[in-house]
Tab-separated table of C-alpha atoms (C1' of nucleotides) in Angstrom:
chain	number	residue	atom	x	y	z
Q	282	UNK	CA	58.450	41.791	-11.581
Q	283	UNK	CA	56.117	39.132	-12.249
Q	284	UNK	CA	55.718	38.656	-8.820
Q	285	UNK	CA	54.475	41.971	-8.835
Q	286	UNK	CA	51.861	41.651	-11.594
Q	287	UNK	CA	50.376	38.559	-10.066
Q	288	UNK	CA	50.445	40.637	-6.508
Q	289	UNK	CA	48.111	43.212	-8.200
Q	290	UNK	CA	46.023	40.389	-9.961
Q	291	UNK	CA	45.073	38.963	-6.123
Q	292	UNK	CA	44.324	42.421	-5.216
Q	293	UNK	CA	42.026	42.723	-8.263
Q	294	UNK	CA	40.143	39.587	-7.307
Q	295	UNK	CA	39.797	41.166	-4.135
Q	296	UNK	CA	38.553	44.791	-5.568
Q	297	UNK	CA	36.379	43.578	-8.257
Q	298	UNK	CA	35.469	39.768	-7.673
Q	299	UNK	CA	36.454	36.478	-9.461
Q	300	UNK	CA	33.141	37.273	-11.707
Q	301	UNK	CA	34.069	40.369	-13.014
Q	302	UNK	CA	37.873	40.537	-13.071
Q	303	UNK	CA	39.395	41.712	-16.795
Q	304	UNK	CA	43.012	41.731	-17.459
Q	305	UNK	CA	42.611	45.604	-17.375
Q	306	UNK	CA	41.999	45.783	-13.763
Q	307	UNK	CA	45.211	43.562	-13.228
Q	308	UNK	CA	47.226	46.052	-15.438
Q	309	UNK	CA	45.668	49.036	-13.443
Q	310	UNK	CA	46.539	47.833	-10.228
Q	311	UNK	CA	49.985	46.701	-11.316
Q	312	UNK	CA	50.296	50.308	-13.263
Q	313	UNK	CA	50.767	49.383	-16.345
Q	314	UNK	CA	49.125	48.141	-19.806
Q	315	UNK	CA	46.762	45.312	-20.331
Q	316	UNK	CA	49.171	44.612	-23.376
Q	317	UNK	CA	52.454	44.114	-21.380
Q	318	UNK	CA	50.592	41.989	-18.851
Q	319	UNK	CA	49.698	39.769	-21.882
Q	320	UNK	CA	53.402	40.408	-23.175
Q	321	UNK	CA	54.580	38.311	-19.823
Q	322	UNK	CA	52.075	35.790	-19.210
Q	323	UNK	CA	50.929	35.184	-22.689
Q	324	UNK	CA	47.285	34.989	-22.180
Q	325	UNK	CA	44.488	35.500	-19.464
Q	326	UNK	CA	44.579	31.856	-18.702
Q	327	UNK	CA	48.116	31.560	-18.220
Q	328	UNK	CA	48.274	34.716	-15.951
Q	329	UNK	CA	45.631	33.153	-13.379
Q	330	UNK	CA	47.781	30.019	-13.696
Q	331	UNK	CA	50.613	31.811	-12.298
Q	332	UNK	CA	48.204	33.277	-9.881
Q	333	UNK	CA	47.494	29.999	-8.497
Q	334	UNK	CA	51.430	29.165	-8.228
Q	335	UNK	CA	51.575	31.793	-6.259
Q	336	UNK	CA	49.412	31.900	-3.873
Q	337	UNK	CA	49.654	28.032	-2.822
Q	338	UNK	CA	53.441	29.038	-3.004
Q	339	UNK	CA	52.907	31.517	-0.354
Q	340	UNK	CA	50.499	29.329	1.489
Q	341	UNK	CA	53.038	26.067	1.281
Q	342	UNK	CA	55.697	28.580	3.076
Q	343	UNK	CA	53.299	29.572	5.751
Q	344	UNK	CA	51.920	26.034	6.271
Q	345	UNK	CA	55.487	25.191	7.394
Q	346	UNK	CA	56.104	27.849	9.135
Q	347	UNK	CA	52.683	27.881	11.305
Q	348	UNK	CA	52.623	23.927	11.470
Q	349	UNK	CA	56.115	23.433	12.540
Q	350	UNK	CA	55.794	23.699	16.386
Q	351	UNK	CA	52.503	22.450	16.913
Q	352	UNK	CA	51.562	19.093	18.817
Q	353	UNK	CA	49.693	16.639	16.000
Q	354	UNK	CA	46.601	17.265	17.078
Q	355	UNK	CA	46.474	20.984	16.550
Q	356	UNK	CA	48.570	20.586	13.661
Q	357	UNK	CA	45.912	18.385	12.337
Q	358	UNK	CA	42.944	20.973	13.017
Q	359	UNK	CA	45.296	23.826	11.638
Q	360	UNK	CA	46.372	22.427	8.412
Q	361	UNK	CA	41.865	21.349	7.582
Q	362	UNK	CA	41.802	24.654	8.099
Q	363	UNK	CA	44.264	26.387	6.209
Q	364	UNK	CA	43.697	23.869	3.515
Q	365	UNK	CA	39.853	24.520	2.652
Q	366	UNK	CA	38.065	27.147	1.407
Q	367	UNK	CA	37.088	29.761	4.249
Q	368	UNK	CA	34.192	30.685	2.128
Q	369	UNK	CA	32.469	30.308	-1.343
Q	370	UNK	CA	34.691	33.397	-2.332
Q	371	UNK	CA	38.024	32.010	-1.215
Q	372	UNK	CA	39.983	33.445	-3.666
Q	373	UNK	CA	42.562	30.573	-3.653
Q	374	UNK	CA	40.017	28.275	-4.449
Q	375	UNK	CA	38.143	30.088	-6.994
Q	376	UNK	CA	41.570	29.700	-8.967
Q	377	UNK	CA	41.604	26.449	-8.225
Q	378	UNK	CA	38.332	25.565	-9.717
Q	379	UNK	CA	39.396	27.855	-12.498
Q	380	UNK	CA	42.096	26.073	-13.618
Q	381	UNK	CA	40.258	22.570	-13.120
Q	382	UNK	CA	37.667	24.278	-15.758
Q	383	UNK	CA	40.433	24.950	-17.947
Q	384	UNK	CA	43.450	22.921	-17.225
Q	385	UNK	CA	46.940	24.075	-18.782
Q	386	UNK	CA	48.111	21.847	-21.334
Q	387	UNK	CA	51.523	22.685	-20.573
Q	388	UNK	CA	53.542	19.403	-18.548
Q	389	UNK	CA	55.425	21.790	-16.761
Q	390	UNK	CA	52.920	23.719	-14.858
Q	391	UNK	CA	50.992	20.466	-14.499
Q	392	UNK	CA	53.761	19.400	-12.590
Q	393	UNK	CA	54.247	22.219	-10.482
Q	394	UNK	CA	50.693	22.060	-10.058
Q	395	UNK	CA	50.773	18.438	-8.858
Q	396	UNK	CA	53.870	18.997	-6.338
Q	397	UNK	CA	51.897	21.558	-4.578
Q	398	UNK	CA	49.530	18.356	-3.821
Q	399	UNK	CA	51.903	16.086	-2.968
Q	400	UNK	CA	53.529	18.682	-0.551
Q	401	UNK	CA	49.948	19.060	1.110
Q	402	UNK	CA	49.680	15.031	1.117
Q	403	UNK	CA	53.435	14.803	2.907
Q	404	UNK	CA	52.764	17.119	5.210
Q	405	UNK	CA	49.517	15.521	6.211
Q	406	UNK	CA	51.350	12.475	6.153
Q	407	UNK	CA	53.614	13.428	8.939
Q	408	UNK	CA	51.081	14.072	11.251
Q	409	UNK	CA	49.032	10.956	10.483
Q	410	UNK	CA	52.834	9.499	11.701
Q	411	UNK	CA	53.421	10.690	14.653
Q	412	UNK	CA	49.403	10.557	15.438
Q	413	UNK	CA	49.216	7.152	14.472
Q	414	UNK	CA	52.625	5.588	13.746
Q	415	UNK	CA	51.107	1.990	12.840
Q	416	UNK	CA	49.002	3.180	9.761
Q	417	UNK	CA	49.898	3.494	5.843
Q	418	UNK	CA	50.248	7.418	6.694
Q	419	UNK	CA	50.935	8.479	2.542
Q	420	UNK	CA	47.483	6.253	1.929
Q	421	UNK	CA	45.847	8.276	4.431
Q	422	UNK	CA	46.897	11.798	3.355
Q	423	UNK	CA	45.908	11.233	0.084
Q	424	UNK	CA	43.008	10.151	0.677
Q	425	UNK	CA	41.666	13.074	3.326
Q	426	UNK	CA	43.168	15.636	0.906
Q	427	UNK	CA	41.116	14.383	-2.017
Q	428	UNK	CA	38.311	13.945	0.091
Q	429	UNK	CA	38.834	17.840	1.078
Q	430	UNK	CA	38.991	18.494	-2.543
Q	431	UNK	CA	35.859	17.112	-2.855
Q	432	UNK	CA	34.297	18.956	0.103
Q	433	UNK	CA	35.891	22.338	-1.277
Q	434	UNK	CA	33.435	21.763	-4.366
Q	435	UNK	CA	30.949	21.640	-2.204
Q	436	UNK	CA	31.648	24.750	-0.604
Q	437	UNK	CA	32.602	26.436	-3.916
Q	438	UNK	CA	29.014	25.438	-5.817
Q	439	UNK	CA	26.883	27.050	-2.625
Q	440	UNK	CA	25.788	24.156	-1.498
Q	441	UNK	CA	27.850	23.403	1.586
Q	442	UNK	CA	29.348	25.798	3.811
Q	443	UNK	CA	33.069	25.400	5.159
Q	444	UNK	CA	32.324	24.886	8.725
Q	445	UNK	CA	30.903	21.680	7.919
Q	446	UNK	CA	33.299	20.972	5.432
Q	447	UNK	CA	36.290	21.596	7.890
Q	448	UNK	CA	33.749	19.678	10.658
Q	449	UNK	CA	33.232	16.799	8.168
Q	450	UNK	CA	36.811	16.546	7.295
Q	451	UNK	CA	38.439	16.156	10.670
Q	452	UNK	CA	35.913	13.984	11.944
Q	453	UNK	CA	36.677	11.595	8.944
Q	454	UNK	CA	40.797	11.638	10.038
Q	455	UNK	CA	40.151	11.698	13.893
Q	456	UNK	CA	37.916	8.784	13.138
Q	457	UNK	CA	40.395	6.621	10.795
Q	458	UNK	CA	43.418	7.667	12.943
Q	459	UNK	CA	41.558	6.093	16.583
Q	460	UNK	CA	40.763	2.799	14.472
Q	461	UNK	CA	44.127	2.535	13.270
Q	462	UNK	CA	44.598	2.845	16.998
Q	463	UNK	CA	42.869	0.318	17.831
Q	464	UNK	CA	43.864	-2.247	15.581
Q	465	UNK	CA	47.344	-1.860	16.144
M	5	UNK	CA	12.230	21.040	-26.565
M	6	UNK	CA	14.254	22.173	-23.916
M	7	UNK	CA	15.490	18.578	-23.877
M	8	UNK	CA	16.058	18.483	-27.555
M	9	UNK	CA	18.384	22.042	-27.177
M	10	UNK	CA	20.188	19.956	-25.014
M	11	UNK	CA	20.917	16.697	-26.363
M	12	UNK	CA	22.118	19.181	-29.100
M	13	UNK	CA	24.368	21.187	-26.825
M	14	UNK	CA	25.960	17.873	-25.624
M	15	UNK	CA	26.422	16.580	-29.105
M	16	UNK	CA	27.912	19.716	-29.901
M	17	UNK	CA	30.843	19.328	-27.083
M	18	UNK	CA	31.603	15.837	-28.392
M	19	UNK	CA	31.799	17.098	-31.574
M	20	UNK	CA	33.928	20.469	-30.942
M	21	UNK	CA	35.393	20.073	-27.524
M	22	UNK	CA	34.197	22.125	-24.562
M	23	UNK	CA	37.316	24.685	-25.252
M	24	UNK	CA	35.825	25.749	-28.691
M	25	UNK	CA	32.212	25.253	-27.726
M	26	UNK	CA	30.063	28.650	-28.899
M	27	UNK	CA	26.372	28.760	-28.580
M	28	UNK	CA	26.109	28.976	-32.443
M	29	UNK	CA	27.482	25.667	-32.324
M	30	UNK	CA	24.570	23.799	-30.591
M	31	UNK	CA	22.187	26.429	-32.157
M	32	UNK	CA	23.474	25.154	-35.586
M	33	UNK	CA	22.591	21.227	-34.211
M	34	UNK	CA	19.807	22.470	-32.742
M	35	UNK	CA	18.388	23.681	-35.566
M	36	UNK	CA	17.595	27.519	-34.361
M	37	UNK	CA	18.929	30.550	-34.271
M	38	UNK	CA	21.313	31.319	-31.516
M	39	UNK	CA	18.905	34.457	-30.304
M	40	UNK	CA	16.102	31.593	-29.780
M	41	UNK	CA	18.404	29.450	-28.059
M	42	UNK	CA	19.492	32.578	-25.758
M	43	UNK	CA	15.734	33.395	-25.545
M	44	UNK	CA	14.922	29.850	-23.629
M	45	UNK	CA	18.347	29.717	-21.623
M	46	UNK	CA	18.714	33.535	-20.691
M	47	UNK	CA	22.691	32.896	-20.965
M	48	UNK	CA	25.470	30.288	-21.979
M	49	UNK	CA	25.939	29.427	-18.919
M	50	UNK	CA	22.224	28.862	-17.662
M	51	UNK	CA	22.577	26.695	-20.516
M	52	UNK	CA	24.935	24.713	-19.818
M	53	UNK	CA	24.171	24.520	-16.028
M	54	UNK	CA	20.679	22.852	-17.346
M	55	UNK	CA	22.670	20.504	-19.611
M	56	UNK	CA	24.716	19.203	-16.569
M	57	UNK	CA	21.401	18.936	-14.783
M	58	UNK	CA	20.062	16.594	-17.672
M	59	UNK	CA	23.539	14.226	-17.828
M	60	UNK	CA	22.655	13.792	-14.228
M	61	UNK	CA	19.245	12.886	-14.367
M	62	UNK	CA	19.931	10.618	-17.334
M	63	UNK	CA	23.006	8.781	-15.846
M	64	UNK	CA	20.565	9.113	-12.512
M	65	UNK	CA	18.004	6.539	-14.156
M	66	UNK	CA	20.524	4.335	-15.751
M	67	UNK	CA	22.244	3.881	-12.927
M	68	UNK	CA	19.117	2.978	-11.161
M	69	UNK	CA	17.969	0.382	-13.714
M	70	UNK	CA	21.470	-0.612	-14.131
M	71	UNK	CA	22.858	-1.500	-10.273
M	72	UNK	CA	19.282	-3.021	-8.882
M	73	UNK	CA	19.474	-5.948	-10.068
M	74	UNK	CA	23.641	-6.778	-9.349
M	75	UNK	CA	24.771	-8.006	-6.403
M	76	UNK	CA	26.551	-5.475	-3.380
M	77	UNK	CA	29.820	-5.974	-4.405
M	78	UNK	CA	29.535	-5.682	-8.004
M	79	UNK	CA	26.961	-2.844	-7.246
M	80	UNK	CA	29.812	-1.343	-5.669
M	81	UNK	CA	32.229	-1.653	-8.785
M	82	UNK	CA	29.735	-0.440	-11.058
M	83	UNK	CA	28.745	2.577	-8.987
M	84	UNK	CA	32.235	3.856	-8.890
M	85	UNK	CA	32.654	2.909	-12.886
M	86	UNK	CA	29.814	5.098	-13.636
M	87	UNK	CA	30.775	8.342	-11.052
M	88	UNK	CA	33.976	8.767	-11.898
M	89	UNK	CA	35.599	10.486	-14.976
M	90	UNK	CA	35.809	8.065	-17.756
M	91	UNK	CA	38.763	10.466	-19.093
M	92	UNK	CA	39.679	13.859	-18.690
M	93	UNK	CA	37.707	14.746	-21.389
M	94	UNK	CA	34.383	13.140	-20.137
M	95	UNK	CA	31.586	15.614	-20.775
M	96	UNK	CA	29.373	15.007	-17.878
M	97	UNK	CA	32.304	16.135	-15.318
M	98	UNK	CA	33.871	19.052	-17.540
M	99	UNK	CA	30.607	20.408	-16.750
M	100	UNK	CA	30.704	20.039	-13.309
M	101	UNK	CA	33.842	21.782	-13.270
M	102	UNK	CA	32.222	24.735	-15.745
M	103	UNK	CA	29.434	24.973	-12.937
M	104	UNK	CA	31.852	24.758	-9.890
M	105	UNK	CA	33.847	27.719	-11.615
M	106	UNK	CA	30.841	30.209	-11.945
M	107	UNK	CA	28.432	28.836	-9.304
M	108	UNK	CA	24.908	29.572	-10.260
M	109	UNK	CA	23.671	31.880	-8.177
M	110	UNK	CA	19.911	30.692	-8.060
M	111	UNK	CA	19.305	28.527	-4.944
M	112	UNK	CA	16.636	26.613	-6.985
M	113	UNK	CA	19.370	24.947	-9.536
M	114	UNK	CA	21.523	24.693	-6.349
M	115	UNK	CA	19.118	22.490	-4.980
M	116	UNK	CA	18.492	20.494	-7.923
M	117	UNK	CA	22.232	19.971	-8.114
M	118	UNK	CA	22.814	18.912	-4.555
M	119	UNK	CA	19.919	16.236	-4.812
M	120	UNK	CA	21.716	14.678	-7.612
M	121	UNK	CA	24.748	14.757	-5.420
M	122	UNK	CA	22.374	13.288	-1.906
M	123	UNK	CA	20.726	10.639	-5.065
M	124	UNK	CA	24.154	9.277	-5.802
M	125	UNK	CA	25.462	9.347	-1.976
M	126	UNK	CA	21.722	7.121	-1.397
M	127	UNK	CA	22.659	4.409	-3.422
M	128	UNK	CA	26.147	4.135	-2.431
M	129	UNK	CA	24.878	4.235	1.095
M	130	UNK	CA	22.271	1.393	-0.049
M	131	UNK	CA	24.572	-0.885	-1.431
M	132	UNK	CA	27.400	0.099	1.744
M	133	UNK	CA	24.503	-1.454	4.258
M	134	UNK	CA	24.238	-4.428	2.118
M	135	UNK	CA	27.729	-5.021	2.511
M	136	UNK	CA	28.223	-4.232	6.225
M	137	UNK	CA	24.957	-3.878	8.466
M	138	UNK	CA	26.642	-2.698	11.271
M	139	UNK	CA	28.199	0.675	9.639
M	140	UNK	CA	26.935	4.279	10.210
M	141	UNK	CA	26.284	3.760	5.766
M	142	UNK	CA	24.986	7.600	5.148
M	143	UNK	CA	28.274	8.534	6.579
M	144	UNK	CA	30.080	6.702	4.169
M	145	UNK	CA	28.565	7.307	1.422
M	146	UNK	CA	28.619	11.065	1.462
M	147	UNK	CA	32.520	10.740	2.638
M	148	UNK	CA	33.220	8.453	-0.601
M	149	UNK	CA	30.975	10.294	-2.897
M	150	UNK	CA	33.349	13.395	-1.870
M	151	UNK	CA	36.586	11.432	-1.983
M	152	UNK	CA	35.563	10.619	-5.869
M	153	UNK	CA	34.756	14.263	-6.309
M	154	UNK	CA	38.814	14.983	-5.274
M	155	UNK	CA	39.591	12.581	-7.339
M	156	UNK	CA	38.209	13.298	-10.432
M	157	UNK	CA	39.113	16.795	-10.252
M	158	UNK	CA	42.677	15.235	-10.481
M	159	UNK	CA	41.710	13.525	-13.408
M	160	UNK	CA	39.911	16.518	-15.184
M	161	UNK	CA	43.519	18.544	-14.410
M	162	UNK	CA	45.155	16.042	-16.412
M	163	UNK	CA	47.141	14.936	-13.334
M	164	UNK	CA	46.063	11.348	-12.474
M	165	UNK	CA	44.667	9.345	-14.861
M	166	UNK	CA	40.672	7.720	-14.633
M	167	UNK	CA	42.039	4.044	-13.924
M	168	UNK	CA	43.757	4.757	-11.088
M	169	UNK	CA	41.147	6.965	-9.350
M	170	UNK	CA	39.193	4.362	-9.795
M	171	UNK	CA	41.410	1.565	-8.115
M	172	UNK	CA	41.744	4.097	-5.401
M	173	UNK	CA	38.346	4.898	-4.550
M	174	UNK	CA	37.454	1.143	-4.624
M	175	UNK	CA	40.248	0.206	-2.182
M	176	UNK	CA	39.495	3.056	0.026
M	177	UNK	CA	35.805	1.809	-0.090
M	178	UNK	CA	36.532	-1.840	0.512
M	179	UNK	CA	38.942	-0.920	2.843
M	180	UNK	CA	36.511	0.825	5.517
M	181	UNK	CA	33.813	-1.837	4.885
M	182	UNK	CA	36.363	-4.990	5.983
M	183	UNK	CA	37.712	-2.994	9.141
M	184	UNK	CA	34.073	-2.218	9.973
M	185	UNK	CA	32.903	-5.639	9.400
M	186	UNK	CA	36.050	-6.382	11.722
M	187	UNK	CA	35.282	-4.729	14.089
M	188	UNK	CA	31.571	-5.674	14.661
E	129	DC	C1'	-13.283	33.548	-41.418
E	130	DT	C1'	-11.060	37.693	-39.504
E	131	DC	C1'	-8.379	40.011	-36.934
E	132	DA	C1'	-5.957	41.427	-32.892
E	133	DA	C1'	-2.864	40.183	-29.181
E	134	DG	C1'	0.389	37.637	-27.821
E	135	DA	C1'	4.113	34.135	-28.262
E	136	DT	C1'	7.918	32.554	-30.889
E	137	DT	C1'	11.812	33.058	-33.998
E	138	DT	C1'	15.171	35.330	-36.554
E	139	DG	C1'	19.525	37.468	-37.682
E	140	DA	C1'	21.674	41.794	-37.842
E	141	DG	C1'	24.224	44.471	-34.824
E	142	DC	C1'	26.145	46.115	-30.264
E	143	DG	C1'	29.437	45.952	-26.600
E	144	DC	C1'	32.922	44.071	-24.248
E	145	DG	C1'	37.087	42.172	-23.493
E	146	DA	C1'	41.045	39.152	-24.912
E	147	DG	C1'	44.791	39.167	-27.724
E	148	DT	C1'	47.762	41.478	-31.680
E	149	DC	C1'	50.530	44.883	-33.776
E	150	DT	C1'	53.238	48.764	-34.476
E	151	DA	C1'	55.696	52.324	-33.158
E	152	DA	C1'	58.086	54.654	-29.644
E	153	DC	C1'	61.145	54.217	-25.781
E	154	DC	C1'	65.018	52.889	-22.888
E	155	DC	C1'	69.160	50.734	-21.909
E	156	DT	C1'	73.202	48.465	-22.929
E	157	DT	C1'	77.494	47.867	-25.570
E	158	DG	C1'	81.055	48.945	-28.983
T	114	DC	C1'	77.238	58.634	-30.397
T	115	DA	C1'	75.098	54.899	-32.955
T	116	DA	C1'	72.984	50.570	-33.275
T	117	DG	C1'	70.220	47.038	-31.773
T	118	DG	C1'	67.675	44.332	-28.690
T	119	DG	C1'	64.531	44.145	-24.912
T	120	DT	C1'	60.378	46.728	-23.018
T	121	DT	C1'	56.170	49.424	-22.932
T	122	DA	C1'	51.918	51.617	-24.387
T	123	DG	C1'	47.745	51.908	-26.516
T	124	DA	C1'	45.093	51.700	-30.550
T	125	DC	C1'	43.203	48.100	-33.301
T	126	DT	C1'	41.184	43.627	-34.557
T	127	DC	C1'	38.336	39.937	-33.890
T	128	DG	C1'	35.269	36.619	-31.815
T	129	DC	C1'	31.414	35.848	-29.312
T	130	DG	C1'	27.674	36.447	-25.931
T	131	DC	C1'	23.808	38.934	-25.768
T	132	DT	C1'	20.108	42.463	-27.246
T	133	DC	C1'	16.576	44.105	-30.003
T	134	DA	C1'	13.317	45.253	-33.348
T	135	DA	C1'	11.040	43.263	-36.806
T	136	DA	C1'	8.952	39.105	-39.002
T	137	DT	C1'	6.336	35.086	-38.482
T	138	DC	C1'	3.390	32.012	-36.322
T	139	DT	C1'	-0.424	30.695	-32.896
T	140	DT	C1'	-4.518	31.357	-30.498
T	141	DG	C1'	-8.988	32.406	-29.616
T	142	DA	C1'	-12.827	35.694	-29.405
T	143	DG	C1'	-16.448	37.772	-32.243
DNA sequence: CTCAAGATTTGAGCGCGAGTCTAACCCTTG
DNA sequence: CAAGGGTTAGACTCGCGCTCAAATCTTGAG
């Protein structure tokens, strides 16, 4: 049911872009009344919230899924590029920076918004492991995922474009992983 | 009297909050009308967009006059001090986030906004080849500068807190600049 | 100085869209 | 069947960004 709305509010940001998306097209799309969309999620803000849960819900199932049989090194290239943005209009990323704009005060959703991180960062993590087994690998992930949040921005604004970003990105792990290497 | 418009609109989100900010609200500080404030802006967020771009260049000179005289590795300190969030509140990066949310399309701001981001990446770079000659320092820089961008998004979400992106960005810094001084 | 042509400045008002409210509707349970 | 709570619609309110026409100021030529 409210799986439903927030399936019509992705379409919407498909249809109509992140720019120009009202509640009303949500409630079209979902067939029913802008009033009963607010009567669930409480307010605009809240409902693209939920929007976010979603889709890096659906994204942390397919991650798995996808990364799961892979050698490291391909999981490594996969998971760059199923984490950043594939363009300026990635719709998953537009929410993000949405709800940086505007963060929830709500602890809860915080929460859930931080575990979706950390579950990134682990499964980073376990590549870095079996890549590199003698380096701090939960150091590392953090690190490259922040550093990938900070590329996304770039790619969001307009002023980088996400080849480079994923280019950049790997280079910066391959790089840390062979020194690591070579140290150990 | 652009500038003075502006020093009112950031006065105006310290004293409101950027939540509640309306355009009446630096108009009022401003001492206009908020038609003549819309008439030398063209829109809210051209406004703000030109506020972010004077934080920048202010912090852009301080920082200059502030770090030349210090020594690399309290350079170093400093620099990351003055990039990163002070809080989650900090008006300088809750515009960045405004501005990463609804990108402005004209490639002229764009620009203006990625030389502030190349300015700050030049300096860290300068003060990187102080500390270890033998690093590729441009590299670096723009790597670090983007690692602080992640993590003061986490900050501005209200999920980490400014201290510890702080600690973290230095230790990653420090970090790279002893194994490369190792290994030279 | 005078006056016209523009530039600046105002604030009332428009339009849009988020959020509220009320009344109808449906479904369950006694 | 009746009662009552959850659900739904859509008209309404309200705030705010933005527009616009009119008022005021500036400039500069004659």
């Amino acid at each position: 049911m409210r799986a439903h709305v927030l399936k019509a509010a992705l379409q919407a940001i498909e249809d109509v872009g992140f720019e120009r998306l009202r509640v009303k097209d949500i409630a079209d799309r979902a067939g029913m009344s802008t009033g009963h969309v607010l009567y669930y999620f409480g307010s605009r803000d809240r409902l693209l919230v939920s929007t976010l849960l979603l889709s890096e819900a659906d994204l942390d199932e397919r991650r798995g899924a996808e990364l799961d049989g892979l050698p490291p090194e391909a999981a490594l290239a996969r998971l760059v590029e199923l984490y950043l943005p594939t363009s300026a209009q990635d719709v998953r990323w537009r929410l993000w920076a949405q709800v940086i704009a505007k963060p929830p005060s709500d602890a809860g959703t915080l929460a859930r918004l931080d575990g979706f991180f950390r579950s990134w960062a682990a499964e980073l993590a376990g590549i870095a492991r079996r890549l590199s087994p003698g380096l701090d690998a939960d150091d590392f992930a953090v690190r490259h995922c922040r550093l990938m949040d900070g590329l996304a921005s770039d790619v969001l604004l307009g002023t980088g474009d996400a080849a480079r970003a994923r280019a950049t990105a790997l280079a910066a792990m391959r790089r840390e992983l062979a020194t690591a290497g070579r140290s150990s």
